[in-house]
Short mmCIF file of C-alpha atoms and ligand atoms in Angstrom, two decimals:
data_model
loop_
_atom_site.label_atom_id
_atom_site.label_comp_id
_atom_site.label_asym_id
_atom_site.label_seq_id
_atom_site.Cartn_x
_atom_site.Cartn_y
_atom_site.Cartn_z
CA MET A 70 -22.54 20.52 15.92
CA THR A 71 -24.97 18.87 13.39
CA ASP A 72 -23.15 18.39 10.00
CA GLN A 73 -25.36 20.70 8.03
CA THR A 74 -24.24 19.76 4.40
CA PRO A 75 -26.27 21.95 2.15
CA SER A 76 -28.13 20.20 -0.65
CA THR A 77 -26.69 20.62 -3.72
CA ALA A 78 -26.78 23.98 -5.73
CA THR A 79 -27.74 23.45 -10.15
CA VAL A 80 -24.84 24.43 -11.56
CA LEU A 81 -26.02 27.17 -14.19
CA ASP A 82 -25.68 26.54 -17.67
CA ALA A 83 -23.44 23.69 -17.79
CA PRO A 84 -23.36 21.73 -21.51
CA PRO A 85 -23.32 18.10 -21.20
CA ARG A 86 -20.99 16.07 -18.72
CA ARG A 87 -17.92 15.09 -20.96
CA GLU A 88 -17.24 11.74 -20.80
CA GLY A 89 -13.50 10.86 -20.29
CA ARG A 90 -12.57 8.07 -23.20
CA PRO A 91 -11.75 4.73 -22.49
CA PRO A 92 -8.46 4.13 -21.91
CA ASP A 93 -6.42 1.67 -23.72
CA PRO A 94 -5.82 -1.70 -22.77
CA CYS A 95 -2.57 -2.69 -20.70
CA ALA A 96 -0.82 -3.97 -18.09
CA MET A 97 -0.03 -2.22 -14.66
CA VAL A 98 2.69 -3.31 -12.92
CA ILE A 99 3.25 -1.91 -9.57
CA PHE A 100 6.51 -2.14 -7.96
CA GLY A 101 6.20 -1.63 -4.30
CA ALA A 102 2.89 -3.82 -4.33
CA GLY A 103 2.89 -4.26 -0.73
CA GLY A 104 3.57 -0.61 0.27
CA ASP A 105 1.75 1.58 1.81
CA LEU A 106 1.08 4.02 -1.34
CA THR A 107 -0.23 0.74 -3.04
CA LYS A 108 -2.58 -0.03 -0.30
CA ARG A 109 -3.80 3.73 0.72
CA LEU A 110 -4.01 5.26 -2.51
CA LEU A 111 -3.09 3.35 -6.00
CA VAL A 112 -5.45 0.50 -6.07
CA PRO A 113 -8.27 2.48 -4.11
CA ALA A 114 -8.17 4.85 -6.70
CA LEU A 115 -8.26 1.86 -9.66
CA TYR A 116 -11.22 0.90 -7.51
CA ASN A 117 -12.74 3.86 -8.14
CA LEU A 118 -11.62 3.88 -11.65
CA ALA A 119 -13.05 0.32 -12.09
CA ARG A 120 -16.48 1.34 -10.43
CA THR A 121 -16.88 4.70 -12.85
CA GLY A 122 -16.19 2.64 -15.85
CA LEU A 123 -12.62 4.45 -16.62
CA LEU A 124 -10.47 0.93 -16.40
CA ALA A 125 -10.14 -0.68 -19.90
CA GLU A 126 -12.22 -3.75 -20.05
CA ASN A 127 -8.63 -5.71 -20.95
CA PHE A 128 -6.68 -4.59 -18.06
CA ALA A 129 -4.37 -6.74 -15.74
CA LEU A 130 -2.61 -5.85 -12.21
CA VAL A 131 0.96 -7.21 -11.48
CA GLY A 132 2.40 -6.77 -8.04
CA VAL A 133 6.24 -6.96 -7.55
CA ASP A 134 7.28 -7.43 -4.23
CA LEU A 135 9.31 -9.54 -2.00
CA ALA A 136 6.95 -9.15 0.82
CA VAL A 137 3.92 -10.25 -1.41
CA THR A 138 3.85 -14.02 -2.30
CA SER A 139 0.58 -14.90 -4.14
CA ALA A 140 -2.61 -12.75 -6.02
CA GLU A 141 -4.89 -14.31 -3.22
CA GLN A 142 -3.01 -12.93 -0.50
CA TRP A 143 -2.09 -9.66 -2.18
CA ALA A 144 -5.71 -9.22 -3.10
CA ASP A 145 -7.13 -9.90 0.33
CA GLU A 146 -4.66 -7.28 2.12
CA LEU A 147 -5.72 -4.74 -0.04
CA ARG A 148 -9.76 -5.42 -0.01
CA ALA A 149 -8.64 -5.28 3.71
CA MET A 150 -7.64 -1.69 3.73
CA LEU A 151 -10.53 -0.48 1.39
CA GLN A 152 -12.78 -1.95 4.02
CA SER A 153 -11.10 -0.05 6.81
CA PHE A 154 -11.61 3.14 4.73
CA VAL A 155 -15.34 2.55 4.10
CA GLY A 156 -17.52 5.53 6.12
CA ASN A 157 -14.27 6.88 7.68
CA SER A 158 -13.95 10.37 7.34
CA SER A 159 -10.77 10.83 8.65
CA SER A 160 -9.29 8.50 6.31
CA GLU A 161 -7.68 9.88 3.11
CA SER A 162 -9.56 8.13 0.53
CA ARG A 163 -13.18 8.73 0.35
CA ILE A 164 -15.02 5.28 -0.26
CA ASP A 165 -18.61 5.27 0.52
CA ALA A 166 -18.78 1.41 -0.29
CA ILE A 167 -17.50 -1.65 -1.45
CA ASP A 168 -19.34 -2.54 -5.01
CA ASP A 169 -18.68 -6.56 -4.57
CA ALA A 170 -18.75 -6.99 -9.01
CA VAL A 171 -16.23 -4.12 -8.78
CA TRP A 172 -13.76 -5.67 -6.58
CA ARG A 173 -14.15 -8.86 -8.31
CA ARG A 174 -13.49 -7.80 -11.53
CA LEU A 175 -10.69 -5.32 -9.78
CA ALA A 176 -9.35 -8.64 -8.23
CA GLY A 177 -10.05 -10.83 -10.82
CA ALA A 178 -7.10 -9.17 -12.78
CA MET A 179 -4.57 -9.53 -10.13
CA SER A 180 -1.03 -11.39 -10.51
CA VAL A 181 2.09 -11.28 -8.53
CA VAL A 182 5.84 -11.54 -9.13
CA GLN A 183 7.29 -12.30 -5.95
CA GLY A 184 11.45 -10.93 -6.08
CA ASP A 185 14.14 -8.88 -4.89
CA LEU A 186 14.21 -5.75 -6.95
CA ASN A 187 17.97 -5.72 -6.76
CA ASP A 188 17.60 -9.54 -8.72
CA SER A 189 17.89 -9.44 -12.49
CA GLY A 190 16.37 -12.47 -12.20
CA LEU A 191 13.20 -10.88 -11.22
CA TYR A 192 12.79 -8.95 -14.65
CA ASP A 193 13.37 -11.84 -16.43
CA ARG A 194 10.23 -13.73 -14.84
CA LEU A 195 8.59 -10.53 -15.18
CA LYS A 196 8.81 -10.46 -18.85
CA ASP A 197 8.14 -13.98 -18.99
CA HIS A 198 4.86 -13.42 -17.07
CA LEU A 199 4.10 -10.09 -19.43
CA HIS A 200 3.71 -12.52 -21.99
CA THR A 201 1.61 -14.67 -20.36
CA VAL A 202 -0.77 -11.72 -19.11
CA ALA A 203 -1.02 -10.15 -22.41
CA ARG A 204 -2.45 -13.33 -23.77
CA GLU A 205 -4.63 -13.74 -21.34
CA HIS A 206 -6.26 -10.23 -20.49
CA ASP A 207 -5.49 -9.14 -24.15
CA THR A 208 -3.45 -6.12 -23.28
CA GLY A 209 -1.78 -5.64 -26.73
CA GLY A 210 1.59 -5.48 -24.73
CA ASN A 211 1.08 -2.07 -23.36
CA CYS A 212 2.81 -1.66 -19.67
CA LEU A 213 2.57 0.96 -17.54
CA PHE A 214 5.43 0.38 -14.91
CA TYR A 215 4.65 2.08 -11.73
CA LEU A 216 7.84 2.87 -9.19
CA ALA A 217 5.94 2.96 -6.01
CA VAL A 218 9.01 2.41 -4.18
CA ALA A 219 12.05 4.47 -2.11
CA ASP A 220 13.51 6.72 -4.75
CA ARG A 221 17.02 4.73 -4.36
CA PHE A 222 15.13 2.02 -6.41
CA PHE A 223 13.78 4.56 -9.71
CA ALA A 224 17.43 4.03 -11.74
CA PRO A 225 18.10 0.65 -10.42
CA VAL A 226 14.72 -0.55 -11.44
CA ALA A 227 14.39 1.46 -15.00
CA THR A 228 17.81 0.36 -15.95
CA HIS A 229 16.70 -3.41 -14.96
CA LEU A 230 13.51 -3.25 -17.06
CA GLY A 231 15.54 -1.30 -19.85
CA HIS A 232 18.20 -4.20 -19.98
CA ALA A 233 15.40 -7.18 -20.07
CA GLY A 234 13.73 -5.36 -23.00
CA LEU A 235 10.80 -4.22 -21.24
CA LEU A 236 10.87 -0.48 -22.09
CA GLY A 237 11.25 -0.46 -26.08
CA GLU A 238 7.86 0.30 -27.79
CA GLN A 239 8.72 -2.04 -30.94
CA ASP A 240 9.85 -5.56 -30.80
CA SER A 241 9.82 -8.05 -33.57
CA GLU A 242 6.14 -8.84 -32.04
CA GLY A 243 4.65 -5.29 -32.90
CA THR A 244 4.22 -2.28 -31.17
CA ALA A 245 2.93 -1.78 -28.08
CA TRP A 246 3.36 1.54 -25.42
CA ARG A 247 5.46 1.01 -22.45
CA ARG A 248 5.41 4.16 -19.85
CA LEU A 249 6.95 4.34 -16.57
CA VAL A 250 6.13 6.10 -13.52
CA ILE A 251 7.64 7.64 -10.51
CA GLU A 252 7.09 9.37 -7.53
CA LYS A 253 8.59 11.66 -5.75
CA PRO A 254 11.11 12.75 -4.66
CA PHE A 255 12.85 12.97 -8.24
CA GLY A 256 16.25 13.69 -7.06
CA HIS A 257 17.27 15.44 -3.74
CA ASP A 258 18.87 18.30 -5.56
CA LEU A 259 19.73 19.68 -8.80
CA ALA A 260 23.20 17.52 -9.17
CA SER A 261 21.20 14.36 -8.37
CA ALA A 262 17.96 15.25 -10.20
CA ARG A 263 20.39 15.84 -13.44
CA VAL A 264 21.73 12.64 -13.16
CA LEU A 265 18.39 10.56 -12.69
CA ASN A 266 16.94 12.45 -15.58
CA ARG A 267 20.07 11.25 -17.57
CA GLN A 268 19.47 7.71 -16.64
CA LEU A 269 16.30 7.76 -17.51
CA ARG A 270 16.78 9.58 -21.06
CA SER A 271 19.10 6.78 -21.86
CA LEU A 272 16.50 3.93 -21.12
CA LEU A 273 13.13 6.35 -22.43
CA HIS A 274 11.89 8.69 -24.47
CA GLU A 275 10.65 11.63 -22.59
CA GLN A 276 7.13 10.98 -23.62
CA GLN A 277 7.48 7.24 -21.94
CA ILE A 278 8.28 9.25 -18.34
CA TYR A 279 5.50 10.35 -15.76
CA ARG A 280 6.94 12.35 -13.05
CA ILE A 281 4.08 12.33 -10.65
CA ASP A 282 2.94 15.24 -8.43
CA HIS A 283 0.51 14.02 -6.28
CA PHE A 284 -0.91 17.71 -5.76
CA LEU A 285 -1.83 18.06 -9.69
CA GLY A 286 -4.23 15.31 -8.71
CA LYS A 287 -6.17 17.82 -6.54
CA GLU A 288 -9.29 19.06 -8.40
CA THR A 289 -8.64 22.41 -6.82
CA VAL A 290 -5.38 22.76 -8.32
CA GLN A 291 -6.46 21.62 -11.79
CA ASN A 292 -9.30 24.10 -11.01
CA ILE A 293 -6.99 27.29 -10.93
CA MET A 294 -6.34 26.80 -14.61
CA ALA A 295 -10.17 26.75 -15.28
CA PHE A 296 -10.68 29.55 -13.23
CA ARG A 297 -7.82 31.72 -14.86
CA PHE A 298 -8.71 30.97 -18.57
CA ALA A 299 -12.63 29.91 -18.69
CA ASN A 300 -13.12 33.56 -17.32
CA GLY A 301 -12.85 36.90 -18.98
CA LEU A 302 -13.49 38.50 -15.83
CA PHE A 303 -9.83 37.95 -13.87
CA GLU A 304 -7.49 37.63 -16.73
CA PRO A 305 -6.61 41.58 -17.41
CA ILE A 306 -6.25 42.16 -13.03
CA TRP A 307 -3.83 39.04 -13.19
CA ASN A 308 -0.60 41.01 -13.20
CA ARG A 309 1.64 43.50 -11.60
CA ASP A 310 -0.98 46.34 -12.23
CA ARG A 311 -3.69 45.24 -9.76
CA ILE A 312 -1.81 42.15 -7.74
CA ASP A 313 0.00 43.47 -4.64
CA HIS A 314 1.22 39.89 -3.63
CA VAL A 315 0.82 36.51 -3.67
CA GLN A 316 0.79 34.52 -0.63
CA ILE A 317 0.92 30.46 -0.87
CA THR A 318 0.11 28.80 2.71
CA VAL A 319 0.57 24.94 2.53
CA ALA A 320 -0.22 23.92 6.33
CA GLU A 321 -0.43 20.99 7.61
CA GLN A 322 -1.63 19.66 11.21
CA LEU A 323 0.39 16.23 11.38
CA GLY A 324 3.90 15.79 12.52
CA VAL A 325 6.36 13.47 10.76
CA GLU A 326 4.48 10.75 11.77
CA HIS A 327 6.20 6.99 11.15
CA ARG A 328 8.30 8.77 8.36
CA GLY A 329 11.12 10.18 10.79
CA LYS A 330 14.01 7.85 8.83
CA PHE A 331 13.03 9.50 5.12
CA TYR A 332 11.95 13.31 6.82
CA GLU A 333 15.62 13.32 8.75
CA ALA A 334 17.15 13.37 5.40
CA THR A 335 14.70 15.28 3.57
CA GLY A 336 13.39 18.46 5.53
CA ALA A 337 10.69 20.92 4.64
CA LEU A 338 11.85 22.50 1.77
CA ARG A 339 12.79 19.17 -0.07
CA ASP A 340 9.70 17.34 0.71
CA MET A 341 7.06 20.37 -0.53
CA VAL A 342 8.54 23.45 -1.97
CA PRO A 343 10.47 22.49 -5.53
CA ASN A 344 7.57 19.96 -6.21
CA HIS A 345 3.69 20.47 -5.02
CA VAL A 346 3.91 24.27 -3.75
CA PHE A 347 6.02 25.49 -7.31
CA GLN A 348 3.27 23.51 -8.89
CA VAL A 349 0.58 25.34 -7.23
CA LEU A 350 2.53 28.57 -7.87
CA ALA A 351 3.02 27.83 -11.80
CA MET A 352 -0.56 27.32 -11.85
CA VAL A 353 -0.97 30.81 -10.56
CA ALA A 354 1.76 32.34 -12.65
CA MET A 355 1.75 30.61 -15.86
CA GLU A 356 0.60 32.77 -18.96
CA PRO A 357 -2.36 31.75 -21.15
CA PRO A 358 -1.57 28.44 -22.86
CA GLY A 359 -2.58 28.60 -26.67
CA GLY A 360 -4.65 25.65 -26.22
CA PHE A 361 -5.08 22.60 -23.71
CA GLY A 362 -2.66 20.18 -25.55
CA ALA A 363 0.31 18.81 -23.17
CA GLU A 364 3.04 20.23 -24.62
CA GLN A 365 1.09 23.70 -24.72
CA ILE A 366 0.70 23.43 -20.99
CA ARG A 367 3.61 22.01 -20.05
CA ASN A 368 5.50 24.84 -22.09
CA ARG A 369 3.97 28.04 -20.51
CA LYS A 370 4.36 26.18 -16.50
CA ALA A 371 8.20 25.40 -17.92
CA ASP A 372 8.75 28.88 -18.57
CA VAL A 373 7.50 29.80 -15.05
CA PHE A 374 9.62 27.97 -13.15
CA ALA A 375 12.81 29.22 -15.84
CA GLN A 376 11.64 32.30 -14.78
CA LEU A 377 11.47 32.22 -11.19
CA ARG A 378 14.90 34.02 -9.95
CA THR A 379 17.06 31.53 -8.26
CA LEU A 380 16.98 31.81 -4.15
CA THR A 381 19.18 33.70 -2.00
CA PRO A 382 19.53 32.45 1.65
CA GLU A 383 17.97 35.90 2.70
CA ASP A 384 14.50 35.00 0.92
CA ALA A 385 14.65 31.79 3.06
CA VAL A 386 13.26 31.10 6.83
CA ARG A 387 13.42 27.67 8.10
CA GLY A 388 11.93 26.48 11.45
CA GLN A 389 11.39 23.23 13.46
CA TYR A 390 8.69 22.30 16.05
CA GLY A 391 9.12 21.91 19.68
CA PRO A 392 6.77 20.54 22.05
CA GLY A 393 3.08 21.89 22.02
CA ALA A 394 -0.56 21.52 21.50
CA ILE A 395 -2.94 20.72 18.48
CA ALA A 396 -6.66 21.40 18.16
CA GLY A 397 -8.78 18.15 17.14
CA PRO A 398 -12.03 17.11 17.28
CA GLY A 399 -11.98 16.18 21.27
CA GLY A 400 -10.14 19.79 22.26
CA ARG A 401 -6.23 20.50 22.29
CA HIS A 402 -3.90 17.58 22.80
CA ASP A 403 -0.16 17.51 23.72
CA VAL A 404 2.44 16.20 21.12
CA PRO A 405 5.62 16.04 21.24
CA SER A 406 8.76 18.31 19.26
CA TYR A 407 10.08 16.91 15.89
CA ARG A 408 13.37 15.99 17.58
CA ALA A 409 11.14 13.50 20.19
CA GLU A 410 9.78 11.53 17.39
CA ASP A 411 10.94 8.12 16.48
CA ASN A 412 14.24 7.95 14.03
CA VAL A 413 14.72 11.60 14.43
CA ALA A 414 18.06 12.69 15.73
CA ARG A 415 17.73 14.54 19.58
CA ASP A 416 20.09 17.40 18.05
CA SER A 417 18.48 17.42 14.48
CA ASP A 418 18.72 19.92 12.32
CA THR A 419 15.93 19.31 9.81
CA GLU A 420 13.33 21.94 9.27
CA THR A 421 9.88 21.38 9.47
CA PHE A 422 8.50 24.54 8.30
CA VAL A 423 9.87 26.78 5.50
CA ALA A 424 9.18 30.42 4.29
CA LEU A 425 10.10 32.00 1.23
CA ARG A 426 9.82 35.05 -0.82
CA LEU A 427 10.28 34.43 -4.56
CA ALA A 428 10.48 36.34 -7.61
CA ILE A 429 9.20 35.53 -11.00
CA ASP A 430 11.25 37.66 -13.60
CA ASN A 431 8.83 38.49 -16.43
CA TRP A 432 6.64 41.34 -17.28
CA ARG A 433 3.65 40.04 -15.53
CA TRP A 434 5.20 40.01 -12.32
CA ALA A 435 7.78 41.93 -12.32
CA GLY A 436 8.03 43.57 -8.45
CA VAL A 437 5.03 41.01 -7.41
CA PRO A 438 6.36 38.74 -4.32
CA PHE A 439 5.17 35.31 -4.30
CA TYR A 440 5.27 34.37 -0.20
CA LEU A 441 5.35 30.69 0.37
CA ARG A 442 5.34 28.76 3.41
CA THR A 443 4.81 25.29 4.56
CA GLY A 444 5.26 22.92 7.48
CA LYS A 445 4.26 20.54 9.89
CA ARG A 446 2.33 20.65 12.98
CA MET A 447 1.13 23.94 12.08
CA SER A 448 -2.24 25.01 13.69
CA ALA A 449 -4.73 23.99 11.21
CA ARG A 450 -4.56 21.85 8.04
CA ALA A 451 -5.24 24.12 5.07
CA THR A 452 -3.84 24.84 1.82
CA GLU A 453 -4.50 28.23 0.12
CA VAL A 454 -3.49 30.46 -2.82
CA ALA A 455 -4.61 34.22 -1.74
CA ILE A 456 -3.91 36.85 -4.17
CA ARG A 457 -4.06 40.29 -2.46
CA PHE A 458 -5.22 43.23 -4.89
CA LYS A 459 -3.53 46.95 -4.66
CA PRO A 460 -5.29 49.48 -2.78
CA ALA A 461 -7.71 52.02 -4.69
CA PRO A 462 -5.90 54.89 -5.53
CA PHE A 463 -7.91 57.43 -4.00
CA ALA A 464 -11.14 57.11 -1.18
CA PRO A 465 -13.46 59.42 -1.22
CA PHE A 466 -15.04 58.83 2.07
CA ALA A 467 -14.92 61.19 4.89
CA ASP A 468 -12.18 60.18 7.53
CA THR A 469 -10.65 57.58 5.46
CA ASP A 470 -7.66 57.61 3.44
CA VAL A 471 -6.84 54.60 1.16
CA ALA A 472 -3.94 53.01 3.81
CA HIS A 473 -7.22 52.18 6.00
CA LEU A 474 -9.34 50.25 3.34
CA PRO A 475 -8.82 46.65 4.27
CA PRO A 476 -7.29 45.02 1.08
CA ASN A 477 -9.38 43.10 -1.55
CA TRP A 478 -8.51 39.53 -1.54
CA LEU A 479 -9.40 36.94 -3.57
CA VAL A 480 -8.15 33.32 -1.96
CA LEU A 481 -8.25 30.17 -3.76
CA ASN A 482 -8.77 27.18 -1.09
CA ILE A 483 -7.48 24.26 -2.28
CA GLN A 484 -7.71 21.97 0.66
CA PRO A 485 -9.86 21.11 2.39
CA ASP A 486 -12.78 23.10 2.45
CA GLU A 487 -12.28 23.59 -1.28
CA GLY A 488 -13.51 26.93 -2.76
CA ILE A 489 -12.80 30.49 -3.75
CA SER A 490 -13.59 33.83 -1.59
CA LEU A 491 -13.41 37.18 -2.66
CA GLN A 492 -13.25 39.83 0.21
CA PHE A 493 -14.29 43.60 -0.88
CA GLU A 494 -15.68 46.36 1.08
CA VAL A 495 -19.42 47.71 1.19
CA LYS A 496 -21.18 50.47 2.97
CA ARG A 497 -22.15 49.16 6.24
CA PRO A 498 -26.00 49.60 6.62
CA GLY A 499 -27.16 53.17 8.36
CA PRO A 500 -27.21 56.71 7.94
CA VAL A 501 -23.75 57.18 7.64
CA MET A 502 -20.82 56.06 5.01
CA ASP A 503 -19.45 53.78 6.98
CA LEU A 504 -17.21 50.90 5.38
CA ALA A 505 -16.88 46.97 5.92
CA ALA A 506 -14.84 44.04 4.53
CA VAL A 507 -17.11 41.44 3.53
CA ARG A 508 -16.73 37.89 1.73
CA MET A 509 -18.45 36.16 -1.10
CA ALA A 510 -17.64 32.74 -1.21
CA PHE A 511 -17.98 29.68 -3.77
CA ARG A 512 -17.82 26.39 -2.09
CA TYR A 513 -17.50 22.99 -4.21
CA ARG A 514 -19.41 21.08 -1.74
CA ASP A 515 -22.31 23.68 -2.62
CA TRP A 516 -22.43 23.20 -5.96
CA PHE A 517 -21.43 19.62 -6.86
CA PRO A 518 -21.78 16.35 -5.05
CA ARG A 519 -18.66 14.80 -3.39
CA GLU A 520 -17.10 12.05 -5.78
CA PRO A 521 -15.74 8.94 -4.38
CA ASN A 522 -11.99 10.17 -4.52
CA VAL A 523 -8.59 9.65 -3.54
CA GLY A 524 -6.87 12.12 -5.80
CA TYR A 525 -4.96 9.73 -7.66
CA GLU A 526 -7.52 8.55 -10.36
CA THR A 527 -7.25 11.50 -13.06
CA LEU A 528 -3.51 10.80 -12.49
CA ILE A 529 -3.59 7.28 -13.19
CA TYR A 530 -6.15 7.49 -15.54
CA ASP A 531 -3.89 10.19 -17.73
CA CYS A 532 -1.14 7.45 -17.59
CA MET A 533 -3.44 4.97 -19.58
CA ILE A 534 -4.88 7.39 -22.17
CA GLY A 535 -1.29 9.12 -22.61
CA ASP A 536 -1.81 12.68 -21.31
CA GLN A 537 1.32 14.18 -19.73
CA THR A 538 -0.39 17.24 -18.98
CA LEU A 539 -0.20 16.86 -15.16
CA PHE A 540 3.17 15.48 -15.07
CA GLN A 541 6.49 16.67 -14.72
CA ARG A 542 8.87 17.16 -17.35
CA GLY A 543 12.62 16.53 -17.15
CA ASP A 544 13.25 20.33 -17.22
CA MET A 545 10.78 21.43 -14.96
CA VAL A 546 12.42 19.51 -12.78
CA GLU A 547 15.66 20.64 -13.07
CA GLU A 548 14.63 24.22 -12.90
CA THR A 549 12.79 23.85 -9.78
CA TRP A 550 15.83 22.59 -8.34
CA ARG A 551 17.72 25.18 -9.49
CA VAL A 552 15.63 27.72 -7.59
CA VAL A 553 16.55 26.16 -3.91
CA GLN A 554 19.41 24.94 -4.44
CA PRO A 555 21.52 27.78 -3.00
CA VAL A 556 18.86 27.78 -0.11
CA LEU A 557 19.91 24.11 0.52
CA GLU A 558 23.39 24.50 0.10
CA ALA A 559 23.47 27.31 2.80
CA TRP A 560 21.23 25.24 5.29
CA ALA A 561 23.75 22.28 5.15
CA ALA A 562 26.34 24.41 6.09
CA ALA A 563 25.30 26.20 8.96
CA PRO A 564 23.46 24.47 11.92
CA ALA A 565 20.44 26.15 13.45
CA PRO A 566 21.14 26.38 16.90
CA TYR A 567 17.89 28.18 17.45
CA PHE A 568 16.18 25.05 16.65
CA PRO A 569 13.34 24.32 18.03
CA ASN A 570 11.97 27.75 17.12
CA TYR A 571 8.28 27.27 17.15
CA ALA A 572 5.41 25.26 19.13
CA ALA A 573 3.53 22.93 17.73
CA GLY A 574 0.29 24.10 16.94
CA HIS A 575 1.72 27.47 15.95
CA ASP A 576 2.40 29.13 12.19
CA GLY A 577 5.93 29.02 12.44
CA PRO A 578 8.93 30.65 14.10
CA GLU A 579 8.73 34.32 14.44
CA SER A 580 11.64 34.81 11.37
CA ALA A 581 9.04 34.11 9.25
CA HIS A 582 6.74 36.95 10.25
CA HIS A 583 9.76 39.40 9.92
CA LEU A 584 9.97 37.95 6.36
CA LEU A 585 7.31 39.94 5.06
CA ALA A 586 7.11 42.31 7.68
CA GLU A 587 10.85 43.74 6.38
CA ASP A 588 8.51 44.31 3.14
CA GLY A 589 5.60 46.06 5.02
CA ARG A 590 3.14 43.16 4.97
CA ALA A 591 1.94 40.11 7.16
CA TRP A 592 0.52 36.65 6.59
CA ARG A 593 -2.85 36.01 6.42
CA PRO A 594 -3.87 33.87 9.63
CA VAL A 595 -3.97 29.91 8.97
CA PRO A 596 -7.85 29.55 8.01
CA LYS A 597 -9.12 27.21 10.82
CA PRO A 598 -12.29 24.43 10.11
C1 LIG B 722 3.57 14.51 0.48
C2 LIG B 722 4.87 14.83 1.40
O1 LIG B 722 4.33 14.38 -0.77
O2 LIG B 722 2.76 14.87 1.10
C3 LIG B 722 4.18 14.80 2.87
O3 LIG B 722 6.26 14.11 1.34
C4 LIG B 722 2.98 15.51 3.18
O4 LIG B 722 5.18 15.28 3.91
C5 LIG B 722 2.26 15.28 1.93
O5 LIG B 722 2.48 15.38 3.85
C6 LIG B 722 1.03 16.27 1.93
O6 LIG B 722 -0.07 15.74 0.96
P1 LIG B 722 -1.16 16.17 1.08
O7 LIG B 722 -2.24 15.51 -0.31
O8 LIG B 722 -2.12 15.27 2.59
O9 LIG B 722 -1.84 17.70 1.14
#
């Protein structure tokens, strides 16, 4: 089959493209400079920002790591990684070619402070170094500290930064902003999230803390707000009067890869639900904000999290994959069970799949279940939000009652085939009144050229301009853990002798189907490429 990418359609009635405002001068300090996240996502995103003119002229990039010895070594490794993405359609970083001038500029901004994150001496050296960098690169003393490290380092690094006097925004030399970016996982349950919040707030103001959830860097997740609030058409039907239920699927085809150790202690529920899947849910369920200010939007999302009913174990299903076969470009290939993966216990009880039934206790959503499922080694990679509308109240067609009319579905395809589709009934051509379900589909790639993008550009840029809209506030994180806490506890207390309970390449265990069947509903098939 040939790749028939259609030519881009002309957008209708679009005002001139808005330009992003130039970010403030700053030094970005990456802890974990030699790590995977830095190489695969952060630096490629910085490169893309530089390429599109969204990196400040006065920018410095400081790498902190024990394993990185010099700026030259670091730049060489980063460049080699970037090079490996060029033209590689299977890589997550979409880069067409490396522009040498842009790379030279980025590499010229790099410096390294080598050291052990637990050594307080490191932070004194970093402080001196940042003084030099501020002078040489004219960054005005603004610093973005990015914790691209394992979560056990979050509090210690923040505390060391605080003790070294690096988090204060005002000192004898003047004012400069200091921001801290924290990756997930933010805690591993409600109690630990509260402790981490307390530790951070003793060192920083909430406006200085940027809790990242990379799902919010996805265009299509951000687009849910545009779709709902820039169109008058959908909001009047976006409620319990017209919506029967909502299904959110985040299906992955990959297994745990080389992350067995992390995953054993984490599992699908912690890894995906209170963060990524709930972010998508909040976009779908939030009330319209009064404006597009960060707090206006975050307040409306926080309302959703606060109104999510705390789960009971009866509303949750867990699964773990056994051996099976996965479809790929060269046909199906066999893959091992989760328990046979590296660094995984042979009798592991860790779940690789979870399905949940959630309720939101407010007027808009009373009685409308939100079903979520996510898992590894499912049949395909696909993330979608599917909204099922209530049937027509009466069907005036011969031999057709309402119960037999196929439903109306509005589907927001988050990835990989980004777009929106609507399924509805039409008359099948012919002399009799015969009905058929059809689909009207918008695909991003038909309307917009693909932009080189790794998904972190917007998030990093927002940190540099001080826009917290797409970041989690402390109270939001705690509410999301509160919702899942009883399930975490119930599963920790009860082993799962029935694991593995789905074969790799299948969409979860039978019990996930029962969860919906109990309510007289069924999961949509996971979309295949
Ligand atoms: C990460 C999880 O946060 O998100 C991974 O730790 C998961 O287990 C990944 O695979 C999914 O993100 P994406 O952007 O590939 O859908």
